[in-house]
Amino acid sequence: MAQATFKPEDQKTQHFNLLSGHSIPAVGLGTWKSGSKADDAVSTAIIEAGYRHIDTAWQYGVQEEVGVALRAVMQAGVKRKDLFITSKLWCTELSPDRVRTAFNNTLQELQLDYLDLYLIHWPFHLQEGASRPPKPGEVLEFDMEGVWREMEKLVEENLIRDIGVCNFTLKKLTKLMDFAQIMSSVCQMEMHPGWKNDKMLEACKNSGIHVTAYSPLGSQGGGGRDLIHDQTVERVAKKLNKTPGQVLVKWALQRGISVIPKSSNPERIRENIQVFGWELPKEDFEALCRIQNQKRVLDGEELSVNKEAGPYRSVADLWDHED
């Protein structure tokens, strides 16, 4: 895939434009598995490192900690309008009658009046308290259109600036686009040189949907790739006098996508956004693109696949048999 044009600017103002006319900061802080350190990580990211994009979700169990940090940084002088805050609607709430309550709970936990971006976290509907893997009957019918209509209402009421999806397939994204009155501004997905997700990236770009990559440094669980210690990544990092993490973040930015690397380590948080003012040379970008794909087993697969009862009897079923 062609290398996107990405002009080096000040890290606090580097953005990508969205369909809505709003913009999303190119580098954000992911808060998955941040635990009790989430408030410190968010404060470090915003105050010390210059991040303006924070990604969280109800399912991460850290929204209250993130909210404490957001309140503190705004009291310290950071303006709400300069922050971009993303959260996600969890699988148990994927029913039209539960969307608003779930969203209001998220706003309360984050101590905010509005969200910049609200995503459908996974495109399947789980019964409250569903097992892992789910028992028969615990994966419910997903009224995608009904849920999306409720999210659109929240946009119309200026409670959310943009809505989008996470972990969608081409088939599910096409279904959504067929009925959406407010288009998905963002599609968030796993993406790194070890899982390039080329088909989804191309489809989103063709539709004007911006892509945000989670796990941009590689996935270290479920058979995924530890790219921080990949030989190609290390070679490029040494050549450019950068960290492996910076090389991986820059690879994503040069594809035209934003990234949300997660970390609770202050040094890593600062390093991961120091990716402006320099470029990966073409030969190094292409070398990273040649790293072999190896998709991991995601949490959503453990949550939804039941080999005996379905409706997803395999990982391939969940991903609509798309490569």
GROMACS .gro file of C-alpha atoms in nm:
model
  323
    1MET     CA    1   0.000   0.000   0.000
    2ALA     CA    2   0.128   0.347  -0.085
    3GLN     CA    3   0.300   0.550   0.181
    4ALA     CA    4   0.077   0.835   0.299
    5THR     CA    5   0.194   1.193   0.302
    6PHE     CA    6   0.247   1.302   0.662
    7LYS     CA    7   0.391   1.646   0.725
    8PRO     CA    8   0.597   1.683   1.044
    9GLU     CA    9   0.440   1.940   1.276
   10ASP     CA   10   0.429   2.009   1.646
   11GLN     CA   11   0.315   1.691   1.824
   12LYS     CA   12   0.032   1.873   2.000
   13THR     CA   13  -0.128   1.984   1.675
   14GLN     CA   14  -0.071   1.689   1.438
   15HIS     CA   15  -0.416   1.565   1.337
   16PHE     CA   16  -0.605   1.370   1.072
   17ASN     CA   17  -0.932   1.505   0.933
   18LEU     CA   18  -1.257   1.311   0.978
   19LEU     CA   19  -1.566   1.289   0.756
   20SER     CA   20  -1.756   1.509   1.000
   21GLY     CA   21  -1.512   1.796   0.958
   22HIS     CA   22  -1.364   1.737   1.303
   23SER     CA   23  -1.008   1.614   1.348
   24ILE     CA   24  -0.841   1.340   1.550
   25PRO     CA   25  -0.492   1.373   1.702
   26ALA     CA   26  -0.250   1.138   1.532
   27VAL     CA   27  -0.112   0.982   1.849
   28GLY     CA   28  -0.322   0.897   2.153
   29LEU     CA   29  -0.278   0.708   2.477
   30GLY     CA   30  -0.450   0.371   2.504
   31THR     CA   31  -0.570   0.280   2.854
   32TRP     CA   32  -0.645  -0.093   2.817
   33LYS     CA   33  -0.497  -0.288   3.112
   34SER     CA   34  -0.379   0.035   3.276
   35GLY     CA   35  -0.551  -0.058   3.602
   36SER     CA   36  -0.491   0.165   3.903
   37LYS     CA   37  -0.214   0.346   3.713
   38ALA     CA   38  -0.455   0.487   3.455
   39ASP     CA   39  -0.488   0.828   3.621
   40ASP     CA   40  -0.111   0.871   3.647
   41ALA     CA   41  -0.064   0.756   3.287
   42VAL     CA   42  -0.324   1.001   3.156
   43SER     CA   43  -0.181   1.290   3.358
   44THR     CA   44   0.172   1.213   3.238
   45ALA     CA   45   0.055   1.186   2.879
   46ILE     CA   46  -0.132   1.515   2.875
   47ILE     CA   47   0.076   1.735   3.105
   48GLU     CA   48   0.429   1.606   3.045
   49ALA     CA   49   0.422   1.455   2.696
   50GLY     CA   50   0.172   1.674   2.513
   51TYR     CA   51  -0.089   1.411   2.422
   52ARG     CA   52  -0.435   1.540   2.349
   53HIS     CA   53  -0.597   1.209   2.253
   54ILE     CA   54  -0.704   0.958   2.521
   55ASP     CA   55  -0.870   0.627   2.432
   56THR     CA   56  -1.065   0.428   2.689
   57ALA     CA   57  -1.370   0.202   2.723
   58TRP     CA   58  -1.618   0.091   2.987
   59GLN     CA   59  -1.492  -0.266   2.954
   60TYR     CA   60  -1.139  -0.164   3.056
   61GLY     CA   61  -1.262  -0.083   3.406
   62VAL     CA   62  -1.055   0.237   3.428
   63GLN     CA   63  -1.293   0.513   3.323
   64GLU     CA   64  -1.327   0.652   3.676
   65GLU     CA   65  -0.947   0.678   3.706
   66VAL     CA   66  -0.928   0.839   3.362
   67GLY     CA   67  -1.202   1.082   3.467
   68VAL     CA   68  -1.009   1.186   3.776
   69ALA     CA   69  -0.704   1.260   3.561
   70LEU     CA   70  -0.904   1.452   3.300
   71ARG     CA   71  -1.063   1.669   3.567
   72ALA     CA   72  -0.721   1.740   3.718
   73VAL     CA   73  -0.554   1.837   3.391
   74MET     CA   74  -0.841   2.067   3.299
   75GLN     CA   75  -0.821   2.232   3.641
   76ALA     CA   76  -0.450   2.276   3.566
   77GLY     CA   77  -0.536   2.476   3.255
   78VAL     CA   78  -0.578   2.229   2.968
   79LYS     CA   79  -0.893   2.324   2.776
   80ARG     CA   80  -1.159   2.061   2.712
   81LYS     CA   81  -1.187   2.168   2.347
   82ASP     CA   82  -0.822   2.077   2.297
   83LEU     CA   83  -0.874   1.718   2.416
   84PHE     CA   84  -1.002   1.426   2.210
   85ILE     CA   85  -1.164   1.160   2.431
   86THR     CA   86  -1.281   0.825   2.294
   87SER     CA   87  -1.486   0.558   2.469
   88LYS     CA   88  -1.672   0.248   2.356
   89LEU     CA   89  -2.014   0.084   2.391
   90TRP     CA   90  -1.973  -0.264   2.537
   91CYS     CA   91  -2.130  -0.583   2.398
   92THR     CA   92  -2.385  -0.624   2.679
   93GLU     CA   93  -2.523  -0.278   2.596
   94LEU     CA   94  -2.579  -0.342   2.224
   95SER     CA   95  -2.954  -0.302   2.246
   96PRO     CA   96  -3.129   0.022   2.143
   97ASP     CA   97  -3.290   0.062   2.485
   98ARG     CA   98  -2.954   0.041   2.666
   99VAL     CA   99  -2.736   0.272   2.457
  100ARG     CA  100  -2.825   0.601   2.628
  101THR     CA  101  -2.791   0.464   2.981
  102ALA     CA  102  -2.452   0.310   2.900
  103PHE     CA  103  -2.337   0.635   2.742
  104ASN     CA  104  -2.455   0.844   3.038
  105ASN     CA  105  -2.268   0.613   3.275
  106THR     CA  106  -1.952   0.663   3.070
  107LEU     CA  107  -1.990   1.041   3.075
  108GLN     CA  108  -2.037   1.030   3.452
  109GLU     CA  109  -1.730   0.814   3.505
  110LEU     CA  110  -1.519   1.035   3.282
  111GLN     CA  111  -1.658   1.355   3.442
  112LEU     CA  112  -1.730   1.500   3.097
  113ASP     CA  113  -2.020   1.678   2.928
  114TYR     CA  114  -1.959   1.519   2.589
  115LEU     CA  115  -1.740   1.265   2.408
  116ASP     CA  116  -1.538   1.332   2.097
  117LEU     CA  117  -1.580   0.975   1.972
  118TYR     CA  118  -1.801   0.682   2.077
  119LEU     CA  119  -1.743   0.342   1.918
  120ILE     CA  120  -1.924   0.010   1.905
  121HIS     CA  121  -1.658  -0.197   2.082
  122TRP     CA  122  -1.736  -0.536   1.922
  123PRO     CA  123  -2.009  -0.618   1.668
  124PHE     CA  124  -2.187  -0.887   1.869
  125HIS     CA  125  -2.446  -0.864   2.146
  126LEU     CA  126  -2.379  -1.051   2.471
  127GLN     CA  127  -2.618  -1.136   2.747
  128GLU     CA  128  -2.536  -0.969   3.080
  129GLY     CA  129  -2.292  -1.192   3.269
  130ALA     CA  130  -2.209  -1.408   2.966
  131SER     CA  131  -1.939  -1.672   3.016
  132ARG     CA  132  -1.607  -1.690   2.833
  133PRO     CA  133  -1.664  -1.868   2.598
  134PRO     CA  134  -2.038  -1.797   2.591
  135LYS     CA  135  -2.289  -2.066   2.678
  136PRO     CA  136  -2.577  -2.147   2.440
  137GLY     CA  137  -2.809  -1.849   2.413
  138GLU     CA  138  -2.564  -1.595   2.561
  139VAL     CA  139  -2.483  -1.441   2.222
  140LEU     CA  140  -2.797  -1.245   2.138
  141GLU     CA  141  -2.934  -1.092   1.821
  142PHE     CA  142  -2.755  -0.768   1.741
  143ASP     CA  143  -2.987  -0.495   1.617
  144MET     CA  144  -2.708  -0.297   1.452
  145GLU     CA  145  -2.940  -0.044   1.290
  146GLY     CA  146  -3.135   0.017   1.611
  147VAL     CA  147  -2.817   0.069   1.813
  148TRP     CA  148  -2.669   0.300   1.549
  149ARG     CA  149  -2.988   0.509   1.540
  150GLU     CA  150  -2.953   0.568   1.914
  151MET     CA  151  -2.590   0.669   1.870
  152GLU     CA  152  -2.692   0.907   1.592
  153LYS     CA  153  -2.941   1.071   1.830
  154LEU     CA  154  -2.658   1.140   2.075
  155VAL     CA  155  -2.465   1.311   1.795
  156GLU     CA  156  -2.770   1.520   1.705
  157GLU     CA  157  -2.798   1.625   2.071
  158ASN     CA  158  -2.432   1.735   2.071
  159LEU     CA  159  -2.341   1.477   2.335
  160ILE     CA  160  -2.104   1.301   2.096
  161ARG     CA  161  -1.908   1.469   1.819
  162ASP     CA  162  -1.834   1.154   1.616
  163ILE     CA  163  -1.942   0.791   1.618
  164GLY     CA  164  -1.765   0.487   1.480
  165VAL     CA  165  -1.691   0.118   1.508
  166CYS     CA  166  -1.422  -0.115   1.635
  167ASN     CA  167  -1.329  -0.468   1.524
  168PHE     CA  168  -1.566  -0.468   1.226
  169THR     CA  169  -1.532  -0.681   0.914
  170LEU     CA  170  -1.589  -0.561   0.558
  171LYS     CA  171  -1.926  -0.735   0.557
  172LYS     CA  172  -2.040  -0.566   0.879
  173LEU     CA  173  -1.904  -0.227   0.774
  174THR     CA  174  -2.090  -0.250   0.442
  175LYS     CA  175  -2.413  -0.337   0.625
  176LEU     CA  176  -2.368  -0.034   0.850
  177MET     CA  177  -2.302   0.202   0.560
  178ASP     CA  178  -2.621   0.087   0.387
  179PHE     CA  179  -2.844   0.237   0.658
  180ALA     CA  180  -2.631   0.494   0.843
  181GLN     CA  181  -2.761   0.850   0.830
  182ILE     CA  182  -2.451   0.969   1.011
  183MET     CA  183  -2.155   0.781   0.872
  184SER     CA  184  -1.894   0.613   1.085
  185SER     CA  185  -1.609   0.862   1.118
  186VAL     CA  186  -1.359   0.611   1.255
  187CYS     CA  187  -1.295   0.239   1.233
  188GLN     CA  188  -1.063   0.119   1.508
  189MET     CA  189  -0.882  -0.210   1.455
  190GLU     CA  190  -0.571  -0.403   1.546
  191MET     CA  191  -0.294  -0.297   1.310
  192HIS     CA  192   0.086  -0.326   1.310
  193PRO     CA  193   0.346  -0.475   1.073
  194GLY     CA  194   0.264  -0.821   1.210
  195TRP     CA  195  -0.106  -0.776   1.123
  196LYS     CA  196  -0.138  -0.514   0.853
  197ASN     CA  197  -0.514  -0.547   0.796
  198ASP     CA  198  -0.469  -0.422   0.441
  199LYS     CA  199  -0.818  -0.502   0.309
  200MET     CA  200  -0.998  -0.317   0.588
  201LEU     CA  201  -0.761  -0.023   0.561
  202GLU     CA  202  -0.821   0.005   0.186
  203ALA     CA  203  -1.199  -0.025   0.227
  204CYS     CA  204  -1.205   0.246   0.494
  205LYS     CA  205  -0.989   0.481   0.290
  206ASN     CA  206  -1.212   0.429  -0.013
  207SER     CA  207  -1.513   0.527   0.200
  208GLY     CA  208  -1.344   0.822   0.368
  209ILE     CA  209  -1.346   0.647   0.708
  210HIS     CA  210  -1.043   0.719   0.922
  211VAL     CA  211  -0.859   0.423   1.076
  212THR     CA  212  -0.715   0.417   1.427
  213ALA     CA  213  -0.478   0.133   1.513
  214TYR     CA  214  -0.478  -0.029   1.853
  215SER     CA  215  -0.187  -0.254   1.954
  216PRO     CA  216   0.038  -0.062   1.709
  217LEU     CA  217   0.348  -0.201   1.883
  218GLY     CA  218   0.237  -0.560   1.824
  219SER     CA  219   0.018  -0.803   2.015
  220GLN     CA  220   0.198  -1.004   2.279
  221GLY     CA  221  -0.083  -1.242   2.383
  222GLY     CA  222  -0.272  -1.523   2.214
  223GLY     CA  223   0.001  -1.617   1.969
  224GLY     CA  224   0.063  -1.262   1.846
  225ARG     CA  225   0.389  -1.090   1.755
  226ASP     CA  226   0.621  -0.912   1.998
  227LEU     CA  227   0.736  -0.656   1.744
  228ILE     CA  228   0.939  -0.450   1.990
  229HIS     CA  229   1.202  -0.725   1.968
  230ASP     CA  230   1.154  -0.809   1.599
  231GLN     CA  231   1.488  -0.810   1.415
  232THR     CA  232   1.368  -0.585   1.133
  233VAL     CA  233   1.219  -0.333   1.375
  234GLU     CA  234   1.534  -0.332   1.587
  235ARG     CA  235   1.754  -0.286   1.279
  236VAL     CA  236   1.554   0.014   1.155
  237ALA     CA  237   1.545   0.165   1.505
  238LYS     CA  238   1.921   0.137   1.542
  239LYS     CA  239   1.981   0.283   1.197
  240LEU     CA  240   1.759   0.586   1.269
  241ASN     CA  241   1.862   0.623   1.634
  242LYS     CA  242   1.501   0.576   1.743
  243THR     CA  243   1.330   0.332   1.976
  244PRO     CA  244   1.149   0.027   1.831
  245GLY     CA  245   0.825   0.174   1.962
  246GLN     CA  246   0.883   0.500   1.777
  247VAL     CA  247   0.955   0.311   1.454
  248LEU     CA  248   0.630   0.113   1.485
  249VAL     CA  249   0.424   0.423   1.560
  250LYS     CA  250   0.582   0.606   1.267
  251TRP     CA  251   0.508   0.315   1.034
  252ALA     CA  252   0.140   0.350   1.116
  253LEU     CA  253   0.137   0.728   1.076
  254GLN     CA  254   0.297   0.698   0.735
  255ARG     CA  255   0.009   0.472   0.632
  256GLY     CA  256  -0.226   0.760   0.713
  257ILE     CA  257  -0.372   0.623   1.036
  258SER     CA  258  -0.376   0.737   1.397
  259VAL     CA  259  -0.245   0.519   1.679
  260ILE     CA  260  -0.322   0.462   2.048
  261PRO     CA  261  -0.023   0.280   2.201
  262LYS     CA  262  -0.091   0.180   2.561
  263SER     CA  263   0.161   0.226   2.839
  264SER     CA  264   0.177   0.311   3.207
  265ASN     CA  265   0.552   0.375   3.193
  266PRO     CA  266   0.622   0.752   3.190
  267GLU     CA  267   0.936   0.715   2.977
  268ARG     CA  268   0.755   0.501   2.718
  269ILE     CA  269   0.459   0.740   2.714
  270ARG     CA  270   0.693   1.028   2.633
  271GLU     CA  271   0.886   0.829   2.373
  272ASN     CA  272   0.580   0.707   2.184
  273ILE     CA  273   0.474   1.058   2.082
  274GLN     CA  274   0.820   1.175   1.979
  275VAL     CA  275   0.754   1.073   1.620
  276PHE     CA  276   0.726   1.405   1.439
  277GLY     CA  277   0.990   1.593   1.244
  278TRP     CA  278   1.141   1.280   1.089
  279GLU     CA  279   1.039   1.009   0.843
  280LEU     CA  280   1.100   0.641   0.783
  281PRO     CA  281   1.299   0.616   0.459
  282LYS     CA  282   1.112   0.433   0.184
  283GLU     CA  283   1.334   0.124   0.204
  284ASP     CA  284   1.280   0.092   0.580
  285PHE     CA  285   0.904   0.152   0.554
  286GLU     CA  286   0.884  -0.122   0.291
  287ALA     CA  287   1.098  -0.358   0.499
  288LEU     CA  288   0.850  -0.322   0.785
  289CYS     CA  289   0.566  -0.390   0.541
  290ARG     CA  290   0.731  -0.722   0.450
  291ILE     CA  291   0.712  -0.857   0.808
  292GLN     CA  292   0.496  -1.169   0.798
  293ASN     CA  293   0.133  -1.139   0.910
  294GLN     CA  294   0.038  -1.340   1.216
  295LYS     CA  295  -0.302  -1.249   1.355
  296ARG     CA  296  -0.358  -1.310   1.726
  297VAL     CA  297  -0.665  -1.442   1.905
  298LEU     CA  298  -0.841  -1.136   2.045
  299ASP     CA  299  -1.050  -1.102   2.358
  300GLY     CA  300  -1.359  -1.069   2.141
  301GLU     CA  301  -1.302  -1.414   1.999
  302GLU     CA  302  -1.289  -1.566   2.347
  303LEU     CA  303  -1.606  -1.378   2.433
  304SER     CA  304  -1.812  -1.482   2.133
  305VAL     CA  305  -1.701  -1.819   1.991
  306ASN     CA  306  -1.889  -2.131   2.105
  307LYS     CA  307  -1.790  -2.429   1.891
  308GLU     CA  308  -2.101  -2.630   1.977
  309ALA     CA  309  -2.377  -2.371   1.999
  310GLY     CA  310  -2.279  -2.076   1.782
  311PRO     CA  311  -2.384  -1.841   1.632
  312TYR     CA  312  -2.007  -1.802   1.599
  313ARG     CA  313  -1.866  -2.155   1.594
  314SER     CA  314  -1.516  -2.050   1.493
  315VAL     CA  315  -1.285  -1.750   1.471
  316ALA     CA  316  -1.351  -1.750   1.096
  317ASP     CA  317  -1.726  -1.719   1.161
  318LEU     CA  318  -1.671  -1.413   1.381
  319TRP     CA  319  -1.454  -1.248   1.116
  320ASP     CA  320  -1.698  -1.340   0.835
  321HIS     CA  321  -1.431  -1.565   0.679
  322GLU     CA  322  -1.237  -1.258   0.567
  323ASP     CA  323  -0.858  -1.278   0.555
   0.00000   0.00000   0.00000
